Amino acid sequence: MSQSTPVEDERAAYRVATLPLEYGTTRINQLFTRGYNRYIVDGEDQPEDLLNNLERFGTAAFKEDIRTNAAEEPFVDEPGTLAVLATLSAICVKAHPKFEHAPPRKVQVLYDIRELYVNNLASLLREFGDGSLQQDIAEVLYAKGPGEDGPHPGRVCTGIKEVPEFGEGLYLEIPMAAASRDCLVHADTEPGETGELLTRIKDNCLYVPVGDFDTKYRQYARRAFKKLLRVQEENLSEDQLTWLTTNESAITERIDRFIETGHHERIWRDWNPGERTIRVLRDAIRDAPDEVTTLGAFHSAKELFEAVEAYDPEADWKRDVCNRISSPRSLGNLLASQRDHRNLTIRQHGNTNHYRIQESSRGVQPLDVESIEDLFELPCMANMAERLYEKKPVRKDLYSFARMVMWLPQYQDSDLDTIVGDLKGVFSRWSWYDEQVTDYQIRYEFSNTIDGDTPLPMNCDNDDMQRYCIGQDQCPYSIWGSLPFPDEMYDQLDEAESTGEEF
């Protein structure tokens, strides 16, 4: 008896759509086939219907209310169709000329499409079946790894039920023999403390609040969309991709409209696509002899091009920028497209343009930081300080503070004891201060690295910093722009952007 496939079996389609990381390319392509089959009528392809629907999906993703409502009522009513429309919409976005050299993880439109997909999938999942599909998902989210005796032979999740003695709400029932540590769910709490255990225990089973399932599955679904998109991209032939990007117009026009009207925040995710070019030019000018090029002086495109040609950067992303500059003319065109950049000035010199690249001011007022207390000149940090007079910090406050301090130039060559001592001197002004607890918490934050790299400081768009922000349009400072962070921090930032996983 042959195994049912997502092409004709609805349950198989739902399982592959919800758990694509557990399946290979064949099964995922079968899910796409199911979606494409919707656009075949009496044996005839209906490409216009497919195009209309993917444009409808792609443009709907720009609207926050539609993305939000999709979590309650599906925008697309079938998993195969949803997978096709979401991935094709994302491919159209990535093909837009504005995003040609942009890391996908910095394109806000892709995040919007993914959010609509994840919300839509969650509402489809809720409407489908009797909860057995959620049990299948729990097998992935909560199962412990195989031990000496192999994987657990029974179901990881044996039911989703109410347990009156635990109060209101649903719980996933997971036998302790099958459970991983991911089943232990704690309430959010202060740094250094363990929150209340929300997981319950009864009759050798753990009962996990269904809210934790929802949170963990959304995180899984975001990663899963990346795989669906990769398989779809690999599955399209050159002719199919050309047809798609040539005939699609509504998504492209919407992106163009945002660009024309200056709504860059609708298409970019905290990234200025011209920043890299200016940074590389600045480095090339610094690297060249003063008699060739100088920061702050006007130069012809030919002079700047010669500096770029002679520049031999180590970072891959910097080499990529240099390689895209093929002639003085191409450099001039590139700079003309960035004429609004705060550190670029273009003036006409005879029949040609001359260009001035200035030291980075990052468009904001610089802040001299001789001691940690100077950080409180930033309005957001001043607001944080006011809050700390009222209550002790949550971990995210301490984390933000420590990450900012660890990148200050005066601490780059300092030992940990010096930094901890100075931070304790600042924290001692607040009534909640406990020397031993604060010492432990600070050292813990400084021990956290990301693949061996010092974590980057929070920027102004970070959700946690937004709690204290007075509004970026009202503030003369920015964290990344005003503080005297070393070039190594910005190199690490750009390296992470260019090599990081795609959204």
XYZ file of C-alpha atoms in Angstrom:
503
model
C 0.000 0.000 0.000
C 1.501 3.322 -1.076
C 1.974 6.122 1.436
C -0.452 9.009 1.063
C 1.102 12.259 -0.145
C 0.237 15.923 0.395
C -0.982 16.125 -3.207
C -4.230 14.255 -2.549
C -4.365 13.720 1.239
C -5.458 16.709 3.325
C -3.988 15.490 6.593
C -0.624 14.794 4.938
C -0.731 18.309 3.442
C -1.385 19.859 6.848
C 1.400 17.852 8.445
C 4.008 18.869 5.845
C 2.787 22.485 5.895
C 3.058 22.732 9.680
C 6.280 20.701 10.091
C 8.351 21.251 6.934
C 11.649 21.086 8.806
C 10.920 17.397 9.419
C 10.492 16.599 5.704
C 12.668 16.501 2.632
C 12.367 18.356 -0.647
C 10.128 15.708 -2.240
C 7.347 16.044 0.300
C 7.538 19.850 0.291
C 7.321 19.929 -3.502
C 4.262 17.685 -3.245
C 2.721 20.291 -0.940
C 3.453 22.938 -3.588
C 1.933 20.684 -6.262
C -1.249 20.528 -4.217
C -1.297 24.331 -4.139
C -0.616 24.680 -7.871
C -3.323 22.133 -8.692
C -5.860 24.661 -7.497
C -4.990 26.660 -10.600
C -5.637 23.838 -13.064
C -9.199 23.664 -14.401
C -10.265 20.865 -16.770
C -6.610 20.073 -17.406
C -5.729 23.665 -18.329
C -3.354 25.876 -16.333
C -4.826 29.160 -15.107
C -1.728 31.351 -14.706
C -3.694 34.599 -14.498
C -5.669 33.315 -11.513
C -2.430 32.288 -9.803
C -0.893 35.678 -10.525
C -3.940 37.557 -9.234
C -4.000 35.542 -6.013
C -0.298 35.889 -5.254
C -0.512 39.650 -5.866
C -3.518 39.794 -3.555
C -1.565 37.900 -0.869
C 1.639 39.916 -1.331
C -0.076 43.306 -1.164
C -2.253 42.217 1.768
C 0.922 41.482 3.749
C 1.665 45.230 3.782
C -1.442 45.808 5.911
C -1.029 45.235 9.631
C -4.738 44.676 10.270
C -4.898 41.883 7.680
C -1.795 40.209 9.116
C -3.289 40.397 12.609
C -6.768 39.224 11.592
C -5.298 36.211 9.791
C -4.471 34.727 13.200
C -8.197 34.569 13.956
C -9.653 33.844 10.517
C -7.613 32.381 7.639
C -6.829 34.744 4.779
C -6.115 31.664 2.611
C -8.226 28.595 3.301
C -5.899 25.731 2.326
C -2.295 24.863 3.358
C -0.896 24.018 -0.091
C -2.295 27.216 -1.592
C -0.974 29.213 1.372
C 2.541 27.794 0.920
C 2.532 28.599 -2.806
C 1.182 32.152 -2.506
C 3.449 33.115 0.406
C 6.662 31.795 -1.141
C 5.961 33.205 -4.617
C 5.158 36.593 -3.074
C 8.482 36.519 -1.222
C 10.331 35.600 -4.427
C 8.774 38.598 -6.195
C 9.932 40.862 -3.357
C 13.501 39.506 -3.446
C 13.595 40.095 -7.219
C 12.831 43.813 -6.844
C 15.850 45.871 -8.053
C 15.911 47.839 -4.782
C 16.732 44.648 -2.880
C 19.315 43.271 -5.318
C 22.241 43.581 -2.908
C 20.298 43.692 0.354
C 20.480 40.858 2.900
C 16.961 39.348 2.943
C 16.974 39.528 6.738
C 16.960 43.333 6.412
C 13.949 43.560 4.060
C 10.887 44.405 6.136
C 8.484 43.295 3.390
C 9.727 39.706 3.715
C 8.999 39.789 7.437
C 5.474 41.046 6.690
C 4.859 38.186 4.249
C 6.198 35.683 6.756
C 4.001 37.116 9.519
C 0.887 36.790 7.354
C 1.893 33.225 6.512
C 2.532 32.237 10.157
C -0.699 33.826 11.413
C -2.702 32.235 8.595
C -1.141 28.848 9.301
C -1.954 29.159 13.015
C -5.632 29.791 12.303
C -5.776 26.889 9.811
C -4.146 24.652 12.410
C -6.712 25.643 15.020
C -9.613 24.847 12.686
C -8.294 21.496 11.476
C -9.267 18.204 13.061
C -9.520 17.096 16.653
C -6.190 18.196 18.060
C -4.189 15.243 16.752
C -2.162 17.539 14.491
C -1.186 19.632 17.514
C -0.043 16.397 19.144
C 2.132 15.689 16.095
C 3.690 19.131 16.439
C 4.286 18.562 20.156
C 6.329 15.478 19.203
C 8.798 17.910 17.602
C 8.639 20.746 20.141
C 8.848 18.807 23.393
C 10.394 15.353 22.774
C 13.697 14.569 24.396
C 16.550 13.289 22.279
C 16.962 9.546 21.773
C 18.818 7.828 24.596
C 20.700 4.555 24.671
C 17.460 2.680 24.066
C 16.437 4.857 21.113
C 13.564 7.334 20.951
C 10.564 7.088 23.246
C 8.279 4.383 21.781
C 4.966 6.061 22.619
C 3.430 9.436 21.876
C 5.167 12.463 23.340
C 1.860 14.297 23.749
C -0.951 12.015 24.891
C -3.656 14.655 24.955
C -4.625 18.318 25.073
C -7.114 18.826 27.843
C -8.487 20.906 30.660
C -7.370 19.929 34.159
C -9.783 21.618 36.599
C -7.452 21.281 39.589
C -4.843 23.376 37.730
C -7.297 26.184 37.008
C -8.637 27.432 33.692
C -6.988 26.779 30.350
C -5.760 23.889 28.272
C -2.663 21.798 28.956
C -0.581 19.441 26.851
C -0.237 16.112 28.629
C 3.297 14.725 28.198
C 4.540 11.545 29.926
C 7.653 12.264 31.974
C 9.471 9.407 30.223
C 9.090 11.271 26.916
C 9.558 14.852 28.090
C 12.534 17.124 27.459
C 13.557 20.121 29.535
C 11.615 22.280 27.075
C 8.499 21.107 28.911
C 9.530 23.057 32.019
C 7.901 26.468 31.551
C 8.584 29.305 33.994
C 6.920 32.672 34.404
C 8.954 35.733 33.448
C 10.749 37.250 36.408
C 13.637 39.440 37.545
C 17.266 38.698 36.528
C 19.033 36.102 38.628
C 15.715 34.655 39.795
C 13.725 31.655 38.619
C 10.086 32.374 37.966
C 7.158 30.307 39.120
C 6.974 26.907 37.423
C 3.889 26.973 35.216
C 4.210 23.332 34.161
C 2.185 21.010 36.413
C 2.883 17.414 37.426
C 0.308 14.671 37.912
C 0.377 10.861 37.592
C 3.867 10.775 36.051
C 2.894 13.294 33.403
C 3.865 16.906 32.826
C 1.105 19.353 31.912
C 2.421 22.197 29.761
C 0.258 25.342 29.334
C -1.013 25.529 25.769
C 0.217 29.142 25.587
C 3.785 27.849 25.638
C 2.938 25.556 22.717
C 1.649 28.551 20.747
C 4.825 30.535 21.451
C 7.221 27.716 20.592
C 5.324 26.793 17.447
C 5.357 30.359 16.124
C 9.138 30.371 16.536
C 9.306 27.057 14.676
C 7.006 28.285 11.885
C 9.207 31.325 11.249
C 12.220 29.070 10.735
C 10.126 26.681 8.670
C 9.077 29.408 6.231
C 12.725 29.899 5.323
C 12.928 26.249 4.226
C 9.711 26.463 2.207
C 11.056 29.547 0.437
C 14.389 27.876 -0.326
C 12.699 24.793 -1.812
C 10.362 26.948 -3.914
C 13.292 29.004 -5.227
C 15.206 25.848 -6.157
C 12.113 24.366 -7.786
C 11.478 27.268 -10.181
C 13.149 27.118 -13.590
C 14.722 30.242 -15.084
C 11.800 30.536 -17.506
C 9.250 30.264 -14.679
C 11.089 32.845 -12.577
C 11.302 35.214 -15.542
C 7.586 34.787 -16.259
C 6.747 35.423 -12.602
C 8.834 38.566 -12.150
C 7.899 39.942 -15.571
C 4.147 39.582 -15.113
C 3.828 40.444 -11.423
C 3.195 44.151 -10.943
C 1.051 44.907 -7.883
C 3.678 44.008 -5.251
C 6.417 45.815 -7.178
C 4.266 48.923 -7.596
C 3.472 48.970 -3.875
C 7.190 48.834 -3.014
C 7.939 51.563 -5.588
C 5.203 53.738 -4.073
C 6.736 53.460 -0.603
C 10.140 54.405 -2.011
C 8.764 57.375 -3.955
C 6.872 58.726 -0.944
C 9.816 58.290 1.438
C 8.255 55.531 3.585
C 11.532 53.655 3.854
C 10.553 52.143 7.201
C 7.906 50.115 5.357
C 10.481 48.301 3.236
C 13.734 48.291 5.227
C 14.311 46.637 8.571
C 16.752 48.947 10.378
C 19.221 49.090 7.532
C 20.346 51.853 5.208
C 21.361 50.184 1.921
C 23.710 53.069 1.044
C 25.577 52.939 4.338
C 27.897 50.145 3.254
C 29.076 51.952 0.127
C 29.947 55.098 2.071
C 31.695 53.110 4.801
C 33.851 51.237 2.275
C 34.716 54.470 0.448
C 35.659 56.059 3.760
C 37.953 53.116 4.557
C 39.499 53.198 1.063
C 40.203 56.937 1.376
C 41.819 56.428 4.795
C 43.928 53.606 3.373
C 45.197 55.710 0.448
C 48.126 58.152 0.771
C 47.055 61.684 1.699
C 48.320 63.063 -1.601
C 45.850 60.759 -3.414
C 42.616 61.161 -1.417
C 41.651 62.741 1.897
C 38.469 62.544 3.957
C 36.618 65.844 3.912
C 38.104 66.966 0.583
C 36.425 66.960 -2.828
C 37.641 64.376 -5.331
C 36.695 63.256 -8.814
C 35.116 59.870 -9.403
C 38.380 58.782 -11.059
C 40.412 59.641 -7.952
C 37.986 57.830 -5.672
C 37.889 54.829 -8.016
C 41.676 54.580 -7.901
C 41.507 54.542 -4.094
C 38.925 51.739 -4.225
C 41.033 49.747 -6.720
C 44.056 49.985 -4.416
C 42.037 49.077 -1.309
C 42.327 45.449 -0.189
C 39.820 44.851 2.630
C 39.707 41.664 4.663
C 35.942 41.464 5.233
C 34.024 39.601 2.519
C 31.184 42.126 2.474
C 33.654 44.983 1.887
C 35.222 43.095 -1.021
C 31.730 42.586 -2.461
C 31.095 46.335 -2.356
C 34.438 47.027 -4.066
C 33.762 44.432 -6.754
C 30.494 46.128 -7.678
C 32.404 49.345 -8.439
C 33.739 48.549 -11.913
C 34.692 52.003 -13.243
C 34.704 55.699 -12.337
C 31.367 56.004 -14.149
C 29.754 53.215 -12.095
C 31.102 54.810 -8.896
C 29.675 58.192 -9.941
C 26.280 56.621 -10.641
C 26.370 54.834 -7.287
C 27.188 58.041 -5.416
C 24.495 59.936 -7.316
C 21.961 57.403 -6.040
C 23.122 58.185 -2.483
C 23.245 61.989 -2.820
C 21.049 62.386 0.295
C 23.511 60.524 2.509
C 24.494 62.697 5.468
C 28.253 62.192 4.917
C 28.276 62.744 1.146
C 28.408 66.086 -0.670
C 28.273 66.350 -4.470
C 29.180 69.553 -6.311
C 29.656 70.319 -9.959
C 33.217 71.106 -10.994
C 33.281 72.257 -14.593
C 31.553 69.561 -16.603
C 32.022 66.847 -13.987
C 30.922 66.127 -10.455
C 33.268 66.064 -7.486
C 32.472 64.170 -4.317
C 33.323 64.734 -0.648
C 33.181 61.850 1.834
C 33.293 63.013 5.440
C 34.076 61.286 8.707
C 31.058 59.514 10.120
C 28.741 61.698 12.148
C 25.923 59.212 11.599
C 23.580 62.174 11.267
C 23.290 62.727 14.988
C 24.912 64.678 17.789
C 28.023 62.913 19.092
C 28.353 62.261 22.828
C 31.680 62.252 24.659
C 31.743 59.451 27.214
C 34.544 59.817 29.727
C 32.754 57.821 32.415
C 29.737 55.520 32.575
C 27.650 58.336 34.112
C 27.923 60.221 30.809
C 25.619 57.600 29.249
C 22.743 59.205 31.176
C 22.961 62.147 28.773
C 21.023 59.908 26.403
C 17.312 60.555 27.122
C 16.500 56.842 27.003
C 19.197 56.081 29.583
C 18.036 58.981 31.742
C 14.516 57.516 31.667
C 15.898 54.104 32.560
C 17.772 55.661 35.495
C 14.555 57.261 36.755
C 12.799 53.913 36.644
C 15.638 52.275 38.573
C 15.005 54.649 41.468
C 11.527 53.105 41.677
C 12.273 49.405 41.195
C 15.177 47.070 40.515
C 16.053 46.292 36.902
C 14.544 43.506 34.866
C 17.216 41.447 33.162
C 16.760 43.196 29.803
C 17.626 46.547 31.399
C 20.786 45.147 32.929
C 21.654 43.404 29.659
C 21.207 46.616 27.651
C 23.323 48.593 30.116
C 26.139 46.046 30.235
C 26.285 45.620 26.453
C 26.566 49.379 25.983
C 29.387 49.695 28.516
C 31.397 46.714 27.272
C 31.824 48.451 23.878
C 33.023 51.828 25.216
C 36.589 52.462 24.028
C 38.018 52.993 27.526
C 37.051 49.421 28.448
C 38.348 47.654 25.333
C 41.629 46.703 27.012
C 40.382 46.620 30.618
C 40.110 43.457 32.667
C 36.682 42.287 33.787
C 37.233 43.238 37.436
C 37.766 46.882 36.439
C 34.569 47.020 34.383
C 32.527 45.234 37.050
C 33.877 47.567 39.722
C 32.937 50.675 37.745
C 29.446 49.353 36.980
C 28.887 48.486 40.650
C 29.894 52.043 41.495
C 27.077 53.288 39.253
C 24.474 50.790 40.466
C 25.205 51.493 44.125
C 23.171 54.754 43.873
C 19.906 52.791 43.733
C 18.160 51.443 46.831
C 17.815 47.880 45.523
C 21.600 47.524 45.143
C 23.094 44.368 46.617
C 26.836 44.058 45.975
C 26.990 40.262 45.735
C 23.879 39.916 43.571
C 24.929 42.768 41.270
C 28.457 41.363 40.973
C 27.064 37.976 39.925
C 24.556 39.452 37.466
C 27.097 41.701 35.739
C 29.642 38.891 35.394
C 26.929 36.632 34.014
C 26.027 39.170 31.312
C 29.679 39.635 30.369
C 30.135 35.858 30.061
C 27.445 35.672 27.365
C 28.932 35.701 23.882
C 27.470 34.918 20.462
C 29.726 32.419 18.686
C 32.622 33.901 20.632
C 31.829 37.514 19.685
C 30.944 40.224 22.169
C 27.179 40.875 21.791
C 26.398 44.105 19.960
C 24.897 46.985 21.962
C 21.163 47.559 21.638
C 20.154 50.125 19.037
C 17.363 52.658 19.122
C 14.921 50.384 17.291
C 15.252 47.590 19.833
C 11.882 46.839 21.441
C 13.316 46.925 24.964
C 14.945 50.325 24.450
C 11.713 51.643 22.947
C 10.188 51.516 26.438
C 12.421 54.440 27.415
C 12.678 56.218 24.056
C 11.325 59.780 23.747
C 10.874 59.293 20.004
C 13.698 59.088 17.484
C 12.387 62.112 15.592
C 12.581 64.143 18.833
C 16.001 62.964 20.007
C 19.317 64.547 18.941
C 21.166 61.298 19.726
C 21.218 57.695 18.613
C 22.902 54.835 20.451
C 24.892 53.513 17.509
C 25.520 56.965 16.041
C 26.331 59.162 19.047
C 28.441 56.932 21.258
C 32.168 56.569 20.480
C 32.054 52.871 19.715
C 35.187 51.506 17.993
C 35.238 50.544 14.317
C 35.387 46.883 15.368
C 31.811 47.156 16.605
C 30.572 48.449 13.248
C 32.627 45.841 11.385
C 31.040 43.111 13.511
C 27.614 44.630 12.860
C 28.099 44.660 9.088
C 29.667 41.197 9.072
C 26.653 39.867 10.981
C 24.296 41.516 8.484
C 26.061 40.059 5.483
C 26.527 36.518 6.816
C 23.556 36.157 9.135
C 20.671 33.847 8.423
C 18.059 35.195 6.068
C 15.271 36.548 8.212
